[in-house]
Coordinates of C-alpha atoms and ligand atoms in Angstrom, one line a residue:
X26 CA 83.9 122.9 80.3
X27 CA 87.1 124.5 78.8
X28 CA 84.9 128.2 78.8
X29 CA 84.6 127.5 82.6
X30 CA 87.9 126.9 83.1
X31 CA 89.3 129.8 81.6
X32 CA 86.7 131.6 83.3
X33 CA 88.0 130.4 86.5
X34 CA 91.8 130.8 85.7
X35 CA 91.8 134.0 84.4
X36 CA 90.3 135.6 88.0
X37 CA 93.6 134.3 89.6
X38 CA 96.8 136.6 89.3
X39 CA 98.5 134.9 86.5
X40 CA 100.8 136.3 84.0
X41 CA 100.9 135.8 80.0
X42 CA 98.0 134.6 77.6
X43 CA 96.3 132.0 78.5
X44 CA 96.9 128.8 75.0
X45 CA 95.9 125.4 77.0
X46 CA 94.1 124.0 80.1
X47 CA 94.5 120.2 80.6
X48 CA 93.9 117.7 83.3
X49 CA 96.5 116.3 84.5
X50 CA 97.7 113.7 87.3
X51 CA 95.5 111.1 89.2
X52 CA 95.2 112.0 92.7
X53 CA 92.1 110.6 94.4
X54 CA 90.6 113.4 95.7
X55 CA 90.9 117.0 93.9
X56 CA 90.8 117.6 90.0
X57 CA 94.0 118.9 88.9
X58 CA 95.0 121.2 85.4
X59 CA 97.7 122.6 83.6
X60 CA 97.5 125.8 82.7
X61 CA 100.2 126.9 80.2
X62 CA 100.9 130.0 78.6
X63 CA 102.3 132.2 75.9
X64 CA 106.6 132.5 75.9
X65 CA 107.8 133.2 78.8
X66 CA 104.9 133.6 81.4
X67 CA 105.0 130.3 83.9
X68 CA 102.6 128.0 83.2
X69 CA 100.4 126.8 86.5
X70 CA 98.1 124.1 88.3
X71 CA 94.9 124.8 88.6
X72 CA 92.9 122.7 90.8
X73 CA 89.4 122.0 92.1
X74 CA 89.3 121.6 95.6
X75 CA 86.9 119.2 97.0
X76 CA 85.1 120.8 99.7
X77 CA 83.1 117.9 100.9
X78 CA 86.1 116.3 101.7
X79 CA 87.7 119.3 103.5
X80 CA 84.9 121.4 104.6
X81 CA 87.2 124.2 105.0
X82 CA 88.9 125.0 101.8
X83 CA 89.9 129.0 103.0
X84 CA 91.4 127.4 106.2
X85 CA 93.3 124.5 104.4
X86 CA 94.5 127.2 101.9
X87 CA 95.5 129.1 105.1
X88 CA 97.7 126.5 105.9
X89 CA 99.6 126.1 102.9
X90 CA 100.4 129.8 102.1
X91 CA 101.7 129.4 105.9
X92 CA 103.9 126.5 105.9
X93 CA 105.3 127.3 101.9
X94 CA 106.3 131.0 103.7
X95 CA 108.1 129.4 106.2
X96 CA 109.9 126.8 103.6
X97 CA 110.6 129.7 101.4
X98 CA 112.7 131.7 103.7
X99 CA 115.0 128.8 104.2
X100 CA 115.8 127.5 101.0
X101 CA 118.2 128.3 98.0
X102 CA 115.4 128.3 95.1
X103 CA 112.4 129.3 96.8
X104 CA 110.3 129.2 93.4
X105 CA 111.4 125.2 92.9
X106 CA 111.8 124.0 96.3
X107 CA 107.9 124.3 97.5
X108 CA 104.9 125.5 96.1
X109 CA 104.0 128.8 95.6
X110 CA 100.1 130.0 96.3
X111 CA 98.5 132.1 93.7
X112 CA 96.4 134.5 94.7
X113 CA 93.2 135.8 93.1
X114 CA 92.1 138.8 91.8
X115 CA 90.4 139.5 94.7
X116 CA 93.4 138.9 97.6
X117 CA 91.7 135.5 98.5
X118 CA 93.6 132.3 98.2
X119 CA 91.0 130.7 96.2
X120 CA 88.5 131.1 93.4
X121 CA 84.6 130.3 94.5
X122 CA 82.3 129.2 91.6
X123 CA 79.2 128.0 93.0
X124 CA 79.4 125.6 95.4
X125 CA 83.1 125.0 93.8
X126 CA 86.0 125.7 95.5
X127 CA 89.4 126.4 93.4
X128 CA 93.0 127.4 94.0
X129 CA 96.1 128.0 91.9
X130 CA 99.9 127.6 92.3
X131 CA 102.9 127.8 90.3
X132 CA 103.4 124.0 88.0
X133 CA 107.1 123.1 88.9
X134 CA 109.1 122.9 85.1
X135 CA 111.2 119.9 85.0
X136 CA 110.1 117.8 87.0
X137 CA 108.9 114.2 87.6
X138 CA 106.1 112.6 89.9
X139 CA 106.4 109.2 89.0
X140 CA 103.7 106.6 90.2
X141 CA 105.9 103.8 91.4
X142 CA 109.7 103.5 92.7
X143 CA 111.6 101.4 89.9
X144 CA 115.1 101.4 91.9
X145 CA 116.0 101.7 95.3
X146 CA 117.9 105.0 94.4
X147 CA 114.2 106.8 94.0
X148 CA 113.5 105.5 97.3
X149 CA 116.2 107.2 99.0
X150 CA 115.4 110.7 97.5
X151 CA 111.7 110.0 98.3
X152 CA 112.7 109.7 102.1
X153 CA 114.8 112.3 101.9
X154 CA 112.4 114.7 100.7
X155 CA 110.2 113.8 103.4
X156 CA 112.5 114.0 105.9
X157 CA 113.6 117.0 104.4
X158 CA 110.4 118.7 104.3
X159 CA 110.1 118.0 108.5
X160 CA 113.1 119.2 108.9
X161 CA 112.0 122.3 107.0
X162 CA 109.0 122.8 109.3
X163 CA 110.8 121.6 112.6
X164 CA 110.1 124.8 113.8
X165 CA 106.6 126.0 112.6
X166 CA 105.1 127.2 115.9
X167 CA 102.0 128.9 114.1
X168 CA 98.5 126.8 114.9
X169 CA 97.2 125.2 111.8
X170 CA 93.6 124.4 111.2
X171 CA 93.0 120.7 110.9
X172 CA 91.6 120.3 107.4
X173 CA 90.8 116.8 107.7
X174 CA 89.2 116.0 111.4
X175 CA 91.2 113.2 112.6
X176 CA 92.7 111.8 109.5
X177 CA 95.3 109.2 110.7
X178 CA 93.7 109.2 114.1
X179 CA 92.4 105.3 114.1
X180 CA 90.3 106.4 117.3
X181 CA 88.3 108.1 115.0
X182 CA 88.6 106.3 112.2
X183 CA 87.3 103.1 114.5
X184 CA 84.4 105.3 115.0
X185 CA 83.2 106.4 111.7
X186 CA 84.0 102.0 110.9
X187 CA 81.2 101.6 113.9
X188 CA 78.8 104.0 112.4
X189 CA 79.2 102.6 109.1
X190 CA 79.1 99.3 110.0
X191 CA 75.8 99.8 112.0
X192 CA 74.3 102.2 109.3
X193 CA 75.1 99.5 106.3
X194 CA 73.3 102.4 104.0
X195 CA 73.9 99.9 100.6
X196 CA 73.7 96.4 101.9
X197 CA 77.0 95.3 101.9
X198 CA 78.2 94.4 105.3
X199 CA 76.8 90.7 105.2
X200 CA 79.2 90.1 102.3
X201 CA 82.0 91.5 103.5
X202 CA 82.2 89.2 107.1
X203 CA 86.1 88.3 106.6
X204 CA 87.3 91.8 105.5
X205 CA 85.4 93.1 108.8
X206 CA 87.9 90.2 110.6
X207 CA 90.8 91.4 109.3
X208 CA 89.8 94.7 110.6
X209 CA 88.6 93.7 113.8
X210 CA 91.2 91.3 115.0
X211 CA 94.0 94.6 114.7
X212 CA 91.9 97.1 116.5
X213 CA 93.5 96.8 119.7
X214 CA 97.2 96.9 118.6
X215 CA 96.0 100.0 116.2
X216 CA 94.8 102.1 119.6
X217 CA 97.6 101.3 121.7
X218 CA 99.9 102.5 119.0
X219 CA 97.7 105.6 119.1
X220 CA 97.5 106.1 122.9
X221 CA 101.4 106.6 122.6
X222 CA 100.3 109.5 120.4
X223 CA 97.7 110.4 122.4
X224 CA 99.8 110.3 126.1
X225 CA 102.7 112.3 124.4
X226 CA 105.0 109.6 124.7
X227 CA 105.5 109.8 120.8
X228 CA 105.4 113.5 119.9
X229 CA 103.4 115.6 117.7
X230 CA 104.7 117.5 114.4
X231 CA 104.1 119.3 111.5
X232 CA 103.7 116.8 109.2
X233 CA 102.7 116.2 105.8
X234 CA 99.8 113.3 106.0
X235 CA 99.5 112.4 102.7
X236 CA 103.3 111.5 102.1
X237 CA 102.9 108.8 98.7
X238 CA 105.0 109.3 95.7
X239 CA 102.7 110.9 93.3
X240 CA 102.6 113.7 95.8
X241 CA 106.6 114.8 95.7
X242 CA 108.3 116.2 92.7
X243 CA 111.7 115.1 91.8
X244 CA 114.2 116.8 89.5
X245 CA 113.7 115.6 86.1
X246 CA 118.2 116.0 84.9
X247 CA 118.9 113.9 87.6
X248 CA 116.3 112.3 89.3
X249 CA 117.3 113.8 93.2
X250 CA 114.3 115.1 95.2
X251 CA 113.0 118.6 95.3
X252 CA 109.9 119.3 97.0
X253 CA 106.5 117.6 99.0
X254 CA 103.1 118.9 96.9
X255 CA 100.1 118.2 97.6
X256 CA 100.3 120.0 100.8
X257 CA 95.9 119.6 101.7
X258 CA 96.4 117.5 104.5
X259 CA 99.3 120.0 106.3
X260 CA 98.4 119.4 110.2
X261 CA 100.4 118.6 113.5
X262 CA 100.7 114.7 114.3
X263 CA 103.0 112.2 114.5
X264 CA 106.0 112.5 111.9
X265 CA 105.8 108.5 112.2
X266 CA 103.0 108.3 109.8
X267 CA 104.4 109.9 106.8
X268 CA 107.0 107.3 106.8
X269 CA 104.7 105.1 106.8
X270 CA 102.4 106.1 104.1
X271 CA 105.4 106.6 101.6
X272 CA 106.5 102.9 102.4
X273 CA 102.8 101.9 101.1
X274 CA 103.9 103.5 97.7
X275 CA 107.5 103.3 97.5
X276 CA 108.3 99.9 98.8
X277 CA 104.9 97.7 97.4
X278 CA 105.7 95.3 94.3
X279 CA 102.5 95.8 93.2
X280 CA 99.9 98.8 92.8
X281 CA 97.5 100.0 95.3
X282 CA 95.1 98.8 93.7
X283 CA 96.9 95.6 92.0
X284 CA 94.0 93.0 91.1
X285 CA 96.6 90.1 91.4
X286 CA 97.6 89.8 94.7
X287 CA 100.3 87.8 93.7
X288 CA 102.1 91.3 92.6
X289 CA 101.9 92.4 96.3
X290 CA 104.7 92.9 98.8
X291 CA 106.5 94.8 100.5
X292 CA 109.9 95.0 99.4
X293 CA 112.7 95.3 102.1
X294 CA 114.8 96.5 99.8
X295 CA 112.7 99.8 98.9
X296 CA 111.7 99.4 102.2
X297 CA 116.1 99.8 104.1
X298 CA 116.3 102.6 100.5
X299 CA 113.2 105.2 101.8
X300 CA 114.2 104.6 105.8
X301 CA 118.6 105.2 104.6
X302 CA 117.0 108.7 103.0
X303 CA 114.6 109.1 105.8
X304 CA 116.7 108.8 108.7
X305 CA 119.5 110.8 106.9
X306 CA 117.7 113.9 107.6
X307 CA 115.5 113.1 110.7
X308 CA 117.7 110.7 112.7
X309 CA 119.3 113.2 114.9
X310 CA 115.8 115.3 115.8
X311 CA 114.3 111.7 116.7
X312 CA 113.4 110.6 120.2
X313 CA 113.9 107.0 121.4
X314 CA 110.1 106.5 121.2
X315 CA 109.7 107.4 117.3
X316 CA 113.2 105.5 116.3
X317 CA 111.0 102.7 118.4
X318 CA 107.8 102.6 116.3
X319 CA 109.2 103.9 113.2
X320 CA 108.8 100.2 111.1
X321 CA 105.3 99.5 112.9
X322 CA 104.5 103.3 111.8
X323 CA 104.0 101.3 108.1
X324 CA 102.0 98.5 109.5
X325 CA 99.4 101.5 110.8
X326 CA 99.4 103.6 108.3
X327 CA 98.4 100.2 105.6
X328 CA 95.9 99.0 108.1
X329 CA 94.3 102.4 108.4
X330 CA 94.4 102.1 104.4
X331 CA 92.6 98.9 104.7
X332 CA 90.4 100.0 106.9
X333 CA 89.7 103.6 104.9
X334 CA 88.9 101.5 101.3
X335 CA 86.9 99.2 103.0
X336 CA 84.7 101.7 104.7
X337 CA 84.2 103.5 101.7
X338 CA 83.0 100.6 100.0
X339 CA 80.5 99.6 102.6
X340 CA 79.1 103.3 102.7
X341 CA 78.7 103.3 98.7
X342 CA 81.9 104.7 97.7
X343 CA 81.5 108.3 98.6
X344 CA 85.2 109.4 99.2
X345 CA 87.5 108.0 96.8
X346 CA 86.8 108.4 93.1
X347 CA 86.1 104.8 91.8
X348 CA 87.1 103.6 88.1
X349 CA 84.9 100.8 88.3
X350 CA 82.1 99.3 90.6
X351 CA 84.4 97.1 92.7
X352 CA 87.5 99.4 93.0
X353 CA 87.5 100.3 96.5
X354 CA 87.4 96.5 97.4
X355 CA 89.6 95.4 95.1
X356 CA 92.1 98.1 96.8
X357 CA 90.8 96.5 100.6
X358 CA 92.5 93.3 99.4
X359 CA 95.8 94.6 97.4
X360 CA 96.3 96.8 100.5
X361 CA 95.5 93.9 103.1
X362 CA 98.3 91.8 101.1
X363 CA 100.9 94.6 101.5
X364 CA 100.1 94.4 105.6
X365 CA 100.7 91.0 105.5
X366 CA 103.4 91.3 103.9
X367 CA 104.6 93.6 106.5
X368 CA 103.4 91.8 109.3
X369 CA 105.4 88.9 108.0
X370 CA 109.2 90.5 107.4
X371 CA 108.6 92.7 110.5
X372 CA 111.4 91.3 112.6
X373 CA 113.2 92.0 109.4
X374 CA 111.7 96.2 109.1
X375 CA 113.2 96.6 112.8
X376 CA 116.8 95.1 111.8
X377 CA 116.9 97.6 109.1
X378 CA 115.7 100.6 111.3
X379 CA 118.1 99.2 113.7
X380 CA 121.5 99.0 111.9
X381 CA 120.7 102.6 110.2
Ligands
ADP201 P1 95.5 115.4 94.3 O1 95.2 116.1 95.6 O2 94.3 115.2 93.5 O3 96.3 114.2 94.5 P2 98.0 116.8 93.5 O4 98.1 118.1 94.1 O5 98.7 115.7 94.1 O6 96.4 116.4 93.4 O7 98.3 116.9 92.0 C1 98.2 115.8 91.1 C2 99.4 115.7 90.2 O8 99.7 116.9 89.5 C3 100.7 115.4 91.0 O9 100.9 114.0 91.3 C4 101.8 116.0 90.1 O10 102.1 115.0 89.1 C5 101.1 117.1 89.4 N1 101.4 118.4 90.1 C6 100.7 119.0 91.1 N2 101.2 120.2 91.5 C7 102.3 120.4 90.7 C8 103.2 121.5 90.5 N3 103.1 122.6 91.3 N4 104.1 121.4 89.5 C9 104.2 120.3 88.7 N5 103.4 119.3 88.8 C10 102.4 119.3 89.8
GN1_202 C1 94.3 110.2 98.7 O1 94.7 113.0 97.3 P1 95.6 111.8 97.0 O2 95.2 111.0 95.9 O3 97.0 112.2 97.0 C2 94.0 110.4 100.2 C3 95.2 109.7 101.0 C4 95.2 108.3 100.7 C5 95.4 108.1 99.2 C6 95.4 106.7 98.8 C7 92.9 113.7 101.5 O4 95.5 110.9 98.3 O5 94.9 109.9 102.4 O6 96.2 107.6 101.4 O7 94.4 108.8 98.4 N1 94.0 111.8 100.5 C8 93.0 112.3 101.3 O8 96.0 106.6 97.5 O9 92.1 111.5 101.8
MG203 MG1 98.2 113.9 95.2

């Protein structure tokens, strides 16, 4: 493995001597490494795209050399403050090996990318670098490919649910007949939170999608925010959702995947820390309608959660890498605690979003 890796890492335009390649991180989808080096080359990430899951690993790659162009012309340390693409050999933005698909950037020196928020003080950099990283891209007006059809679109997800549902392809759906409820008896609020979407009444963005806090970096000497990785899932939609997917992360007591429920909830605290960063930098480009549905914008994005684990499950867990047999239902029920939990202290959310 570690002959194929160099193999792979040395047809990309790095500098210095290759001394080390290790994995590192746990994101859900790709397989990430650490390349380092010799002295005073940088060391980088090198990372196996998965190209089942985005069928069109040139066009996602596309979109992050695009939008990391943009950030860099606007910010003071444009080799910290977003990722930088490196190139192959051959001009490309990725490395092909078979049916493999990989791609390289700069790794970020000092720097954290903590799994959970310990203190409401995280929180608030976390939403600021999210808002930030809007801000930042306020004004993209290029086209970008979508790498991920319909990813927070519950429209579609609602109709990949029906074909799984009817297709049943490992037997599970009789045993899963209350899950399928709690998925069922939100479908309607679900679409006409989407329609809004849909109509224009909320607007569309360039927005990150995949907005949880493994996937920012924050400054290691002091702990403030400096940059949104993971940038795969790059496309226009509604700006709503990526506060909503970092409250999954930053304000749950528990983990994602917690096998206690009793550890789950959603913390109002974290919950008024993330939205005070948040709305610090994207308060004044917000219209009436987003300010509206910013609180429910967490209820969606942890139903759609819900209803992503679960589907998984009943179509064998083919999407998410698993640790163990029952992971992906195990995560249906810690997730489907956090909405609860949010369904419960909603009055609450919308006081918060309110007074800020
Ligand atoms: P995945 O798509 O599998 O989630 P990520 O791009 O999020 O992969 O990377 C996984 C982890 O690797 C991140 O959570 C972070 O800890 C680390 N990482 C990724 N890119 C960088 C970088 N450029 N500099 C430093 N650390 C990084
Ligand atoms: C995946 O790639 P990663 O681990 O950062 C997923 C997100 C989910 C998340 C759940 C492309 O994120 O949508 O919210 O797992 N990414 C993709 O933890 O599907
Ligand atoms: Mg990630």
């Amino acid at each position: 493995m570690k002959e194929r890796l160099l193999d792979i890492a040395s047809r990309f335009e790095l500098e210095g001597r290759i001394t080390d390649i290790k994995p590192l991180g746990e994101g859900f989808i790709n397989d990430t490494y650490v390349v380092t080096t010799e002295g005073d080359a940088p060391d980088y990430i090198l990372q196996r795209k998965n190209h089942v899951i985005f069928p069109d690993v040139p066009g996602m790659m596309d979109n992050i050399k695009a939008v990391t162009k943009h950030i860099k012309a606007k910010v003071a340390d444009p080799l910290r403050e977003t990722l930088t693409v490196i190139p192959a050999k051959d001009g490309k933005l990725y490395v092909r090996d078979g049916e493999n698909y990989w791609a390289a950037c700069l790794f970020i020196p000092d720097t954290t990318s903590p799994a959970r928020a310990d203190t409401p003080e995280l929180a608030y950099q976390g939403g600021l670098g999210t808002g930030r990283f809007q801000a930042l891209l306020s004004d993209f007006d290029k086209p970008l490919n979508e790498t991920i059809k319909g990813f927070h679109n519950i429209r579609w997800r609602f109709k990949q649910w029906d074909e799984t549902l009817a297709a049943d392809p490992v037997g599970r759906v009789s045993q899963l007949q209350e899950e399928i409820s709690w998925i069922e008896s939100r479908r309607k609020e679900m679409m006409d939170f989407w329609a809004l979407v849909e109509d224009g009444t909320i607007p569309r963005h360039v927005t990150h999608n995949d907005t949880k806090i493994s996937n920012i970096l924050f400054n290691s000497s002091d702990g403030s925010m400096l940059c949104m990785i993971d940038l795969d899932t790059v496309m226009t939609s509604t700006s709503l959702n990526d506060f909503g997917d970092a409250i999954r992360s930053y304000a749950n007591t528990g983990a994602e995947d917690d096998r206690n429920p009793d550890n789950v909830g959603m913390s109002l605290e974290m919950f008024k820390a993330y939205a005070e960063g948040y709305l610090h930098e994207q308060k004044a480009s917000m219209v009436q309608s987003e300010l509206d549905h910013l609180a429910f914008s967490a209820r969606y994005i942890t139903f759609e959660q819900v209803l992503r684990f679960l589907m998984d499950y009943i179509d064998g867990d083919r999407y998410y890498k698993i640790a163990y047999p029952e992971h992906n239902l195990v995560r249906t029920h810690a997730q489907y605690k956090l909405l609860r939990s949010m369904e419960e202290q909603y009055c609450q959310m919308c006081e918060i979003i309110r007074n800020i």
